[in-house]
CSV table of C-alpha atoms in Angstrom, one decimal:
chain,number,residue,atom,x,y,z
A,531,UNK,CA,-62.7,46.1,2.3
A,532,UNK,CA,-60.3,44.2,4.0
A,533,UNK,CA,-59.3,44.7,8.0
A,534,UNK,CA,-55.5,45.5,8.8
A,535,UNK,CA,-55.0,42.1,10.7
A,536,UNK,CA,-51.2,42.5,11.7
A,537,UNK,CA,-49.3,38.8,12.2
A,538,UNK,CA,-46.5,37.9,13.3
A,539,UNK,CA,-43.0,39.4,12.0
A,540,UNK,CA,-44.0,42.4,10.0
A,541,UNK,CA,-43.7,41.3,6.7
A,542,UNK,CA,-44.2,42.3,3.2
A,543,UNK,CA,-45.2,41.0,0.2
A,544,UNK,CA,-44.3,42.9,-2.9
A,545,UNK,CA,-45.6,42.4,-6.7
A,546,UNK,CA,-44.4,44.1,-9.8
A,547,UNK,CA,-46.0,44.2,-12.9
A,548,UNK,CA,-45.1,46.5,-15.7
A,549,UNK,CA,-41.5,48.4,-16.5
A,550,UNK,CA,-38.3,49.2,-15.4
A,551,UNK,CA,-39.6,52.1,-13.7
A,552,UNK,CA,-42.0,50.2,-11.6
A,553,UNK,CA,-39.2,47.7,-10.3
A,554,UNK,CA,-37.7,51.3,-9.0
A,555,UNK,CA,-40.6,52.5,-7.4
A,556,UNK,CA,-41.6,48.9,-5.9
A,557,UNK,CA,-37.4,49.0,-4.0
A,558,UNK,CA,-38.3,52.5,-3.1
A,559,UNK,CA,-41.5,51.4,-1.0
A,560,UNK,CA,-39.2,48.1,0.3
A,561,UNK,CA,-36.9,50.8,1.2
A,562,UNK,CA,-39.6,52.3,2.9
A,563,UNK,CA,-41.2,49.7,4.4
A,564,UNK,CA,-38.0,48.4,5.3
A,565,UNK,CA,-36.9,51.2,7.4
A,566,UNK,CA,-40.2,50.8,9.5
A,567,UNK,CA,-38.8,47.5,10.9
A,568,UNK,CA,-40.5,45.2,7.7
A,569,UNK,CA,-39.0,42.0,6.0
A,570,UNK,CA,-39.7,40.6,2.7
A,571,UNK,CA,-41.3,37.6,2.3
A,572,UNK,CA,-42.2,35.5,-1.2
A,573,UNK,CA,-45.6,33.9,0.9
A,574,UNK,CA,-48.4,36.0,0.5
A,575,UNK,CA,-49.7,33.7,3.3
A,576,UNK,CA,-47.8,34.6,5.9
A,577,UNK,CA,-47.4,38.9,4.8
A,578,UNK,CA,-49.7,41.2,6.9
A,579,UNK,CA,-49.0,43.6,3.7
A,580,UNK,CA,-48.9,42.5,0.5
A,581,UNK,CA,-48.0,45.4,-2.4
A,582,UNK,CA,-49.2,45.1,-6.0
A,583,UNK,CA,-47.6,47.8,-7.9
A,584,UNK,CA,-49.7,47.8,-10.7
A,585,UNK,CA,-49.4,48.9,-14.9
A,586,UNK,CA,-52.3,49.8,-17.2
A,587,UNK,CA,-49.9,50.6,-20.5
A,588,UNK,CA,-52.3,47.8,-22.0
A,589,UNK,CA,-55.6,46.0,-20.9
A,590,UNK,CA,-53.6,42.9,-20.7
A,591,UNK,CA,-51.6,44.7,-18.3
A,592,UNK,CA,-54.7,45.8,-16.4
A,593,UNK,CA,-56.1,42.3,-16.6
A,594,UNK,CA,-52.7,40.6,-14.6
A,595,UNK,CA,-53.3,43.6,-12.2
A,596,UNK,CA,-56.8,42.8,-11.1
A,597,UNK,CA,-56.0,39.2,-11.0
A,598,UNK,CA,-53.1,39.5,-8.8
A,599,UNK,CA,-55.2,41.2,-6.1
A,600,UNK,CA,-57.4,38.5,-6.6
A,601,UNK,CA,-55.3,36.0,-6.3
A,602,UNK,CA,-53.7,37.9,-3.3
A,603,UNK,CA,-57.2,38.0,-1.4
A,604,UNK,CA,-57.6,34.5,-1.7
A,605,UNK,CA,-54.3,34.1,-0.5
A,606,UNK,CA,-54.6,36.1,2.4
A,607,UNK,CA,-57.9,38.0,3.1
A,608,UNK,CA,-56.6,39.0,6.3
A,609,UNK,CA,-53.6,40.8,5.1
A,610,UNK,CA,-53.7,44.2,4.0
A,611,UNK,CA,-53.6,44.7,0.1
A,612,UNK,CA,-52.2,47.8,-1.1
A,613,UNK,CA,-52.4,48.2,-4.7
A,614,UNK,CA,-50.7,51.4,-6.5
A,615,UNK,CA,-48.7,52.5,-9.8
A,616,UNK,CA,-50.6,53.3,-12.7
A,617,UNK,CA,-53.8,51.4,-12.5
A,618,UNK,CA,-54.5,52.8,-9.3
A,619,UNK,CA,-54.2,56.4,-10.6
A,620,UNK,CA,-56.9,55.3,-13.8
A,621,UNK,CA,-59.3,53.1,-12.2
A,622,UNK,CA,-59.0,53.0,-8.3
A,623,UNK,CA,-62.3,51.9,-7.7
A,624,UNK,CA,-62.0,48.9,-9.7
A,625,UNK,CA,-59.4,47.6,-7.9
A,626,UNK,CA,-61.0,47.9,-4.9
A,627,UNK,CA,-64.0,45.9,-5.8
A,628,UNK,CA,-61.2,43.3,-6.9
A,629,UNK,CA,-60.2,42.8,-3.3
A,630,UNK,CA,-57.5,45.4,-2.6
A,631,UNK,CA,-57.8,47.2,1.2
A,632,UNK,CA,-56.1,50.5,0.2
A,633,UNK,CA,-54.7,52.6,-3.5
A,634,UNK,CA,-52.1,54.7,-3.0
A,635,UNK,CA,-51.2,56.7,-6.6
A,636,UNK,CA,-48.3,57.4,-8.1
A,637,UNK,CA,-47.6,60.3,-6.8
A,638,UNK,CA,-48.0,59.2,-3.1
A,639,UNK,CA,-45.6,56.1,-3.6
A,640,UNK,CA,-42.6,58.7,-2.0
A,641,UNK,CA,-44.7,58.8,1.5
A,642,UNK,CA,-46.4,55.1,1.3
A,643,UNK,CA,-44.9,54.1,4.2
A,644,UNK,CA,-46.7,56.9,6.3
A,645,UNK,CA,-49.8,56.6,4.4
A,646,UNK,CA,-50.8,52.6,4.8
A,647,UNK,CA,-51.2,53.4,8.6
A,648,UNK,CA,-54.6,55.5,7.9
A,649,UNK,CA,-57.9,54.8,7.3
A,650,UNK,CA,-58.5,56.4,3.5
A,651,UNK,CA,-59.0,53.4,1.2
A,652,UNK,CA,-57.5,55.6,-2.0
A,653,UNK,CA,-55.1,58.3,-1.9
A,654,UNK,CA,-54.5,58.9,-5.5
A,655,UNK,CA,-56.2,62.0,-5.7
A,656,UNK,CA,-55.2,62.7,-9.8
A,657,UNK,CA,-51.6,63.9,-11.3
A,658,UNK,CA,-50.9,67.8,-10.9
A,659,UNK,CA,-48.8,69.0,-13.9
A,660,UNK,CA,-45.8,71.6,-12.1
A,661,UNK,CA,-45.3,69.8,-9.1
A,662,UNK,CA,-41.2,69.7,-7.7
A,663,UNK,CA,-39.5,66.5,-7.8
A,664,UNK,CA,-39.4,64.9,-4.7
A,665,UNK,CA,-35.9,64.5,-3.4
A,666,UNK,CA,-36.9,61.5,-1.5
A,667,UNK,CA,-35.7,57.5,-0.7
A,668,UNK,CA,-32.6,56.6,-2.0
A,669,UNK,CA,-32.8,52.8,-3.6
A,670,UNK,CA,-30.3,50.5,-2.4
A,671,UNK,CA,-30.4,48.8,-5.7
A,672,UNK,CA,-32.3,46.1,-7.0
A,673,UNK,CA,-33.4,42.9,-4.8
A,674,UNK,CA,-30.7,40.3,-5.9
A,675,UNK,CA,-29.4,42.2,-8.6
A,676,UNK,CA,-25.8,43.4,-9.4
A,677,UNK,CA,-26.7,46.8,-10.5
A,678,UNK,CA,-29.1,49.3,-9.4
A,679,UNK,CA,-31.3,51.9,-11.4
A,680,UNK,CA,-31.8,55.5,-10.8
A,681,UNK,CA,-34.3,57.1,-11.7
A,682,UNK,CA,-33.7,60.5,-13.2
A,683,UNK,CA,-37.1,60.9,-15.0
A,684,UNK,CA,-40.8,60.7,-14.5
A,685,UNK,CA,-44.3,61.7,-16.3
A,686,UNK,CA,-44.0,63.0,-20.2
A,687,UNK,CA,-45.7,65.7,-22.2
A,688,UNK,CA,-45.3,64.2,-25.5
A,689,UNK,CA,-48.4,62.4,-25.7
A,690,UNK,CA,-48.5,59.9,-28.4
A,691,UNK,CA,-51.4,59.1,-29.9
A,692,UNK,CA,-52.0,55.8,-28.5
A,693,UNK,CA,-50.2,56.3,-24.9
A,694,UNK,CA,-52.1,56.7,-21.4
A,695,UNK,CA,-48.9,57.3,-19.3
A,696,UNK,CA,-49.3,61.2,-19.5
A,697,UNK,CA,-52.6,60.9,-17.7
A,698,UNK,CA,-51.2,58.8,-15.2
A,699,UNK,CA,-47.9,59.9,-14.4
A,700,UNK,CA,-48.2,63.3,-15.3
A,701,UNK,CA,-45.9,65.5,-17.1
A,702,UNK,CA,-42.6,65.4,-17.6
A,703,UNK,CA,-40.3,66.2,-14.5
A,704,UNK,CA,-36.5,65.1,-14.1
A,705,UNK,CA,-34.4,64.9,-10.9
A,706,UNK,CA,-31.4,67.7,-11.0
A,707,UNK,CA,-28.2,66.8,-12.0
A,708,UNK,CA,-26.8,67.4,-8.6
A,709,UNK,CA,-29.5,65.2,-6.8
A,710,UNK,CA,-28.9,62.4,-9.5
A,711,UNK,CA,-25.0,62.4,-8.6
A,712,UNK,CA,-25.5,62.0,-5.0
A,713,UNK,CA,-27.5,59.2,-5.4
A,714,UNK,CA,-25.6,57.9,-8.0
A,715,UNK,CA,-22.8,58.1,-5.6
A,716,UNK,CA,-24.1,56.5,-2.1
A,717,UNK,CA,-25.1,53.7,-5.0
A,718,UNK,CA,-21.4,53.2,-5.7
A,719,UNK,CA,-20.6,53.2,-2.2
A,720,UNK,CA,-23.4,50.6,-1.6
A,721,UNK,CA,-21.1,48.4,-3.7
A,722,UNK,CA,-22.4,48.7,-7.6
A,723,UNK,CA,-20.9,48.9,-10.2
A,724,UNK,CA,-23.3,49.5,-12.5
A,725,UNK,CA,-26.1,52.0,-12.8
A,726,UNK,CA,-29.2,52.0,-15.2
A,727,UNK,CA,-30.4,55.1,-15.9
A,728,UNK,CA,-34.4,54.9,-16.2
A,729,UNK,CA,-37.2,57.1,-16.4
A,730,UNK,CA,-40.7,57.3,-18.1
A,731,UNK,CA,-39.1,59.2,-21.1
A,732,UNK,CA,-35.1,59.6,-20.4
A,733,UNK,CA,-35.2,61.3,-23.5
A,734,UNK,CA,-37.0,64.4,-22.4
A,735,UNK,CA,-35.0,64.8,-19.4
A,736,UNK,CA,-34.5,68.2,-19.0
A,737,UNK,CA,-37.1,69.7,-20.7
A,738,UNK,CA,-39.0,71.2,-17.9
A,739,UNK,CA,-35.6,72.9,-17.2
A,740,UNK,CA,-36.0,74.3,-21.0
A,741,UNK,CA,-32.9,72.3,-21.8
A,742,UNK,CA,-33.8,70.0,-24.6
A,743,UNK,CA,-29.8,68.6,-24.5
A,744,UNK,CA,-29.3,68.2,-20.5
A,745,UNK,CA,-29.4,64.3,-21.3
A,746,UNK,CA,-26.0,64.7,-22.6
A,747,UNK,CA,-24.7,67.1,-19.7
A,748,UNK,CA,-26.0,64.5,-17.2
A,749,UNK,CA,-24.3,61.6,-18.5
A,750,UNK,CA,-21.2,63.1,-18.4
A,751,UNK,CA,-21.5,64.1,-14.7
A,752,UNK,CA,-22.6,60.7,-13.7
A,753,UNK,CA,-19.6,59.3,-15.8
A,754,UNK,CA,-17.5,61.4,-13.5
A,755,UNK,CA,-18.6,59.3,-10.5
A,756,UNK,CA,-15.7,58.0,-8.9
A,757,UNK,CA,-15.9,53.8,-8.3
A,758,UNK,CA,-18.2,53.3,-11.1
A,759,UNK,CA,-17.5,51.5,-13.6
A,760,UNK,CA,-21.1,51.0,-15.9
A,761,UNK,CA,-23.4,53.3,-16.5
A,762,UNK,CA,-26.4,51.9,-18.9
A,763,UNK,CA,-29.6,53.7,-20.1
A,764,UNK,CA,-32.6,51.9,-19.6
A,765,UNK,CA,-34.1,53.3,-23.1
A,766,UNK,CA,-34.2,56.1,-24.6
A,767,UNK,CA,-36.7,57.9,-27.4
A,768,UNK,CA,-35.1,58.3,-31.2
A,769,UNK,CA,-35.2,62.1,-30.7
A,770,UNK,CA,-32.7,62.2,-28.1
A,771,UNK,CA,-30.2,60.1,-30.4
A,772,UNK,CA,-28.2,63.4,-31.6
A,773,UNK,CA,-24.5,63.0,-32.8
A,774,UNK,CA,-23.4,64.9,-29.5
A,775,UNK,CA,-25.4,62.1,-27.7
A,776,UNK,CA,-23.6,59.1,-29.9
A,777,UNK,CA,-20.5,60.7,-29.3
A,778,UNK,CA,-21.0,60.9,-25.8
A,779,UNK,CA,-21.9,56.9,-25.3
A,780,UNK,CA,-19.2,55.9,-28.0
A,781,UNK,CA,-16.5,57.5,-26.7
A,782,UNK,CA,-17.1,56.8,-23.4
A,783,UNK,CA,-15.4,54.0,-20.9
A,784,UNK,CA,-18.1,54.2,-18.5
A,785,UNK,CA,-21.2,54.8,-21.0
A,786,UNK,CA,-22.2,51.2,-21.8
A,787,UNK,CA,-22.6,51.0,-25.4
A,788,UNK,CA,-25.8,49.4,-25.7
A,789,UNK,CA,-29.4,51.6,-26.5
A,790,UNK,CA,-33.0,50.5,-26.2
A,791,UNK,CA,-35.0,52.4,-28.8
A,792,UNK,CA,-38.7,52.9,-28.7
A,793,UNK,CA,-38.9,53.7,-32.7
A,794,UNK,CA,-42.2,51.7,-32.7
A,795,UNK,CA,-43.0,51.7,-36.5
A,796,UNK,CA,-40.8,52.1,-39.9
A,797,UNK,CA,-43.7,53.7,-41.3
A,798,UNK,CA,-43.6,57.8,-41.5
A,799,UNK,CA,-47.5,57.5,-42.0
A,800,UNK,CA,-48.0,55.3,-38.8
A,801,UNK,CA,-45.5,57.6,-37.0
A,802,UNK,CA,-46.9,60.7,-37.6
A,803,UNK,CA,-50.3,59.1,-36.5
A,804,UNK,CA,-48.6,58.1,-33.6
A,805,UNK,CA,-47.7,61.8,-33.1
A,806,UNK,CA,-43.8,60.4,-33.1
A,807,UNK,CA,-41.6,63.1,-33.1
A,808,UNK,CA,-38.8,62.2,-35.6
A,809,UNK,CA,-39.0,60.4,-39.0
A,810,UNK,CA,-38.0,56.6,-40.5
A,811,UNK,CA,-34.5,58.6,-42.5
A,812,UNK,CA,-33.8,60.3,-38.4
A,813,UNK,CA,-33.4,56.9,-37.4
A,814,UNK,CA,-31.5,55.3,-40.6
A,815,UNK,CA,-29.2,58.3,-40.3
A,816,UNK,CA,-28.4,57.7,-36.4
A,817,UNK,CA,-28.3,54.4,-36.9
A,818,UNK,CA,-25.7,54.8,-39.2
A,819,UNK,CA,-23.4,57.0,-37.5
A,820,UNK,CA,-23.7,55.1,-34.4
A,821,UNK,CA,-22.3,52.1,-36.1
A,822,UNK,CA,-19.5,54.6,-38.0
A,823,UNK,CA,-18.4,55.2,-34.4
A,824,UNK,CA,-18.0,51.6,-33.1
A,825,UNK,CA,-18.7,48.6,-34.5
A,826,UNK,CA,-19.9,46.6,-31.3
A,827,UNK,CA,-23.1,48.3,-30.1
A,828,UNK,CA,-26.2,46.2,-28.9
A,829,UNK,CA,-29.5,48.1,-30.0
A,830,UNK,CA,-32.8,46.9,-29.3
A,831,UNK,CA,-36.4,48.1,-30.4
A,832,UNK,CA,-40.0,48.2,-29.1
A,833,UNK,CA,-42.4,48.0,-31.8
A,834,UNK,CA,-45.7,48.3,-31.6
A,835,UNK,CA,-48.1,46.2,-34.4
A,836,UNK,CA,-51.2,46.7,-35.6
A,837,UNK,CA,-51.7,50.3,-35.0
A,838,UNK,CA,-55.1,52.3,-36.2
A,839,UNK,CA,-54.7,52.0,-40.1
A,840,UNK,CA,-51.6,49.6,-40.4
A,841,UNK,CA,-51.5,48.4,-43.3
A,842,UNK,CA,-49.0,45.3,-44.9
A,843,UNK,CA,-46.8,47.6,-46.8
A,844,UNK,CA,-46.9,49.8,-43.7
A,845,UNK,CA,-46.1,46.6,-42.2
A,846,UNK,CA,-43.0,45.7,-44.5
A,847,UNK,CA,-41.5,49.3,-44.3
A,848,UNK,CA,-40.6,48.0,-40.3
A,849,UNK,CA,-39.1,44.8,-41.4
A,850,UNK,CA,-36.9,46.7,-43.7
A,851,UNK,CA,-35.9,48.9,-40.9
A,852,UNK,CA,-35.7,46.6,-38.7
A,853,UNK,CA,-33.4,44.6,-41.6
A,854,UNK,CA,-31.3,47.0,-42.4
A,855,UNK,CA,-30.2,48.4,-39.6
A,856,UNK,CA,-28.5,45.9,-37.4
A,857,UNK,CA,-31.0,45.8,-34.6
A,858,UNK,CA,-29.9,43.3,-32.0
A,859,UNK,CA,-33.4,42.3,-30.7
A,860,UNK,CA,-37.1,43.5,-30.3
A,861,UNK,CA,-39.4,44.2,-27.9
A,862,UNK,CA,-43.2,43.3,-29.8
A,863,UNK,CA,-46.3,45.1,-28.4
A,864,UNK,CA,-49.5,44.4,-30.0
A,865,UNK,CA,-51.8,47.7,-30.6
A,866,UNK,CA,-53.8,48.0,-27.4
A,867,UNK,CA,-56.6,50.5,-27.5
A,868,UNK,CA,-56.5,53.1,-24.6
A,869,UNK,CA,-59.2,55.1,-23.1
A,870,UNK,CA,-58.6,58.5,-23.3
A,871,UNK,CA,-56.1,58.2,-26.4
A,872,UNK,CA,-57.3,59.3,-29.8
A,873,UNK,CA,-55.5,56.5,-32.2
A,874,UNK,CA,-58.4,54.6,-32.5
A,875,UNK,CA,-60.4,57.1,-34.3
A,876,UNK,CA,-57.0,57.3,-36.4
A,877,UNK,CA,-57.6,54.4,-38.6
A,878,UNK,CA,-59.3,51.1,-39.7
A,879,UNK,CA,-59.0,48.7,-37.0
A,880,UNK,CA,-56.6,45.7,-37.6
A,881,UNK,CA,-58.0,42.5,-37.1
A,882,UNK,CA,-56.6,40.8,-34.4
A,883,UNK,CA,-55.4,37.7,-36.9
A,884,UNK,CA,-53.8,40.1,-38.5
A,885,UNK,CA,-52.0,41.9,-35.5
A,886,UNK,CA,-51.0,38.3,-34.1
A,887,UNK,CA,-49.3,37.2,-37.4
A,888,UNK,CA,-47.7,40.3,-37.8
A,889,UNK,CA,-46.4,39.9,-33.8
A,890,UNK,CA,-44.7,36.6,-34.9
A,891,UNK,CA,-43.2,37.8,-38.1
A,892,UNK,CA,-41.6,40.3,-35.9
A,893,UNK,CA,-40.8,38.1,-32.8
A,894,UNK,CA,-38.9,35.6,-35.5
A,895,UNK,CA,-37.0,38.3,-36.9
A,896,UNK,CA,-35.8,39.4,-33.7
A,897,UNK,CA,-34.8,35.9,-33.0
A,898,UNK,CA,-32.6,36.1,-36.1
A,899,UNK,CA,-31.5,39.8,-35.2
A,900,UNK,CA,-30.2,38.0,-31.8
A,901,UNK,CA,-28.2,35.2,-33.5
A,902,UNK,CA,-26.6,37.2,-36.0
A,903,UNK,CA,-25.8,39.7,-33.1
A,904,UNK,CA,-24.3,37.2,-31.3
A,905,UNK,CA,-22.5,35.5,-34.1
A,906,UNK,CA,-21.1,38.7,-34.5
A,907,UNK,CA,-19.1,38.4,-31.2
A,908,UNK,CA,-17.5,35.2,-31.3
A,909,UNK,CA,-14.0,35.6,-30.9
A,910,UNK,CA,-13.9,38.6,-28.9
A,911,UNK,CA,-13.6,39.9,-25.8
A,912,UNK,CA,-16.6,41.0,-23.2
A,913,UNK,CA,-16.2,42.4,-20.0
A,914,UNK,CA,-18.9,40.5,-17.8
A,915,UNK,CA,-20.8,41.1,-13.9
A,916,UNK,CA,-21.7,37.5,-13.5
A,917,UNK,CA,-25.3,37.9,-11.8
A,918,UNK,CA,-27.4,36.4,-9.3
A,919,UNK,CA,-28.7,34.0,-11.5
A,920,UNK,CA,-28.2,30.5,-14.2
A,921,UNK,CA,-28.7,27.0,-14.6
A,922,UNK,CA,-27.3,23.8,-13.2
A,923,UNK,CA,-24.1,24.8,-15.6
A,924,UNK,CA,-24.0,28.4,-16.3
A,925,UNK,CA,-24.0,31.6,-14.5
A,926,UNK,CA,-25.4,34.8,-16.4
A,927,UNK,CA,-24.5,37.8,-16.8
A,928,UNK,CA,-24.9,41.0,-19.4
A,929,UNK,CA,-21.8,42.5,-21.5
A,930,UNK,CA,-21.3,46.0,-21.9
A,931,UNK,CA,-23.5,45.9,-25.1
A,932,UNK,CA,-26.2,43.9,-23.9
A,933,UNK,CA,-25.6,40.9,-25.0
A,934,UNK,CA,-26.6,37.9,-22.3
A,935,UNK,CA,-23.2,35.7,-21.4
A,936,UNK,CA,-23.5,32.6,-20.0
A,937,UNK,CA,-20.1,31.4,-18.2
A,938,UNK,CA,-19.4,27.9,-16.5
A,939,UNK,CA,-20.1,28.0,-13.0
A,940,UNK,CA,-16.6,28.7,-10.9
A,941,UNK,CA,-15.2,30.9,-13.9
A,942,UNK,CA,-15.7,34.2,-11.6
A,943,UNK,CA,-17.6,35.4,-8.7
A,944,UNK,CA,-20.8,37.2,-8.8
A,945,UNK,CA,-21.1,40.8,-8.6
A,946,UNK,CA,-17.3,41.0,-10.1
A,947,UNK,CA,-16.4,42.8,-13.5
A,948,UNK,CA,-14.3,40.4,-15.4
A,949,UNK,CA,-13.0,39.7,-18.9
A,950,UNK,CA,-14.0,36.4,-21.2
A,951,UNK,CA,-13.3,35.5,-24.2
A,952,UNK,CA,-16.7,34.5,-26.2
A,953,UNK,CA,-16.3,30.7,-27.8
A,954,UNK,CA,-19.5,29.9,-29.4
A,955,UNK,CA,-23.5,31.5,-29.3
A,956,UNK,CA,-26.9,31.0,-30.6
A,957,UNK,CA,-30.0,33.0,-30.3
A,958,UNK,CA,-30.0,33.0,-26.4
A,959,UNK,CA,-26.5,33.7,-25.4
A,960,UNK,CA,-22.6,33.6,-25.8
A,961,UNK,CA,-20.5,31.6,-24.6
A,962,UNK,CA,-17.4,32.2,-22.7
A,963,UNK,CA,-14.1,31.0,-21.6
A,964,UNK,CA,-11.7,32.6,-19.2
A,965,UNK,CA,-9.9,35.6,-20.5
A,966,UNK,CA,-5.9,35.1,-19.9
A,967,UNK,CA,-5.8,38.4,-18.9
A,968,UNK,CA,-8.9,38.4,-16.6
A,969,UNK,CA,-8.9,40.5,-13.5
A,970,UNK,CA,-11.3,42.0,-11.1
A,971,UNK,CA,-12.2,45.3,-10.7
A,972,UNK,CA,-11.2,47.2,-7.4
């Protein structure tokens, strides 16, 4: 185990592997850290604390997490490594014997500040189901990002047949309506404008308060937020897509109209393997009265290939969902077998050939899904937060629906909504020109 050799400057290194709710909890620690007099560096050579914030959703997840404290050591071997998220709450010994100093769990990562001062190499002492929320840090946003997420969820009780999460987050817990105001709030006054919603499963928020619909109730508070302007949901599961849901997103002016669904098959034999809790016709049918609402809504998918049992005509019931339902793009997971989780015993393996052509069938059609997307815009308006980020010629930015805009450099300032009209687009982006009406937002 590594010494805690302090140098010069007090300063951090931070590593983020997995999701959206991982880039949360790695601010929160900055937050943390930040407020005990740290700075941020991008040279592990020169931190006295470098942070992994690890994922284990797959082994190849688990495999960049050991090699990052690895690479970290040889880095730095005097520094301190702290490795935590949900690697650290599976396997904490392992990543000790990788190189890391100290693993602090998932639950901890609310008092990691006060806990990388003592002497116990891992505090991750296992989830406990019926904890409280913690009412703890407040993000200021994401490093060099124009928006910020809050997190409003954490931990699931669904447990899918092939998912580890529940083990290593816990179960499901959501942060009160009131609480997720407030912070939505001191966001705003922090100077976003935008806010993704994120959580391990935003659909179930609520359900440890017995309300299966409080998703809906908290989106319209948070839409009530005065000085905010976007509001986007980071994903959210099929189940939650009611009509009172759609209704509240479409209608909205602060909802962005954009989803991320985690259908994950278009199979009803795979899903109910998967211990999924709707049906292939539950998403046709949203689908279809999302799109009876508006017309302009950018909805993406995760899918997951080669699941226990998959067969090809299991295979081509997702490309005709996928097909015939005017998703925008896809997220492709390979079938990752999970200790703990019962899929494998659920089926005949698929060969990993198999899995692999299947992956680039899917990652093509998404491809196309993006272009026609796209296509679909040319010639209308977008309202656009130029970001922190481009090329030599473009600045980027997101549209309400999702769709990635790249403008000419000097059209508008970063971090400022403003209107463009889109000229052209391919699979990547769309392209803009100024808006003759363009303004920026107070």
């Amino acid at each position: 185990m590594n010494d805690f050799a302090p140098v010069e400057g007090r300063r951090v290194k931070l590593t983020t592997l997995g999701c959206k709710l991982n880039q949360y909890d790695t601010e929160m620690i900055l937050s943390q850290l930040r407020a005990e007099g740290y700075q941020e560096t991008v040279r592990a050579q020169e931190a006295e604390l470098i942070v992994i914030n690890t994922c284990a959703v797959t082994e190849t997840a688990e495999r960049k997490g050991r090699a990052a404290i690895r690479a970290a050591f040889r880095s730095n071997p005097r520094a301190k490594i702290v490795a935590t998220g949900c690697q650290a709450e599976k396997s904490p010994q392992a990543l000790l014997t990788q190189g890391a100093s100290m693993v602090i769990g998932n639950r901890e990562k609310e008092r990691f500040s006060s806990l990388i001062v003592g002497t116990e190499s891992v505090v991750a002492g296992g989830i406990r189901d019926g904890v409280d929320w913690r009412d703890g840090t407040i993000v200021s946003g994401l490093r060099g990002r124009v928006r910020a997420f809050l997190k409003v969820q954490d931990g699931c009780s669904q447990y899918c047949t092939y998912c580890i999460v529940p083990k290593l987050r816990g179960s499901g817990r959501s942060l009160p309506v009131r609480a997720a105001v407030r912070r939505a709030a001191e966001l705003v006054d922090q100077g976003f404008q935008e806010i993704v919603l994120t959580g391990v499963a935003l659909g179930t928020y609520g359900f440890d308060f017995g309300q299966e619909d409080a998703l809906c109730g908290l989106l319209l508070e948070l839409s009530k937020v005065r000085g905010l302007e976007r509001l986007r949901l980071s994903s959210v599961e099929p189940w939650a897509v009611s009509n009172r849901f759609l209704e509240i997103v479409g209608f909205s002016e602060v909802i962005c109209p954009h989803l991320h669904l985690p259908f994950q098959s278009g199979s009803n034999e795979i899903l109910r393997r998967m211990n999924r809790r709707y049906s292939v016709d539950d998403i046709r049918k949203s689908l279809d009265f999302a799109f009876s609402l508006r017309e302009d809504w950018g909805i993406g998918a995760d899918i997951i290939v080669g699941f226990p049992g998959e067969t090809s005509s299991h295979f081509n019931e997702t490309l005709s969902l996928v097909k015939d339902t005017r998703i925008a793009y896809l997220h492709v997971f390979p079938f990752s077998s999970r200790p703990g989780t019962p899929a494998t015993k659920l089926g005949a393996p698929v060969s990993s050939d198999e899995i692999m052509e299947r992956a680039n069938v899917l990652r093509e059609l998404s491809r196309t899904s993006r272009t026609e997307f796209h296509n679909r815009l040319v010639g209308t308006e977008v309202e656009v937060i130029p970001e922190n980020r481009g090329s030599q010629n473009y600045v980027f930015g997101h549209a309400r629906n999702y769709a990635d805009v790249a403008l000419p450099r000097g059209l508008a300032e970063t971090g400022k909504i403003a209107r463009f009209i889109v000229e052209r687009a391919d699979s990547e982006f769309v392209y803009c020109r100024k808006h003759p009406k363009n303004y920026e937002a107070a």
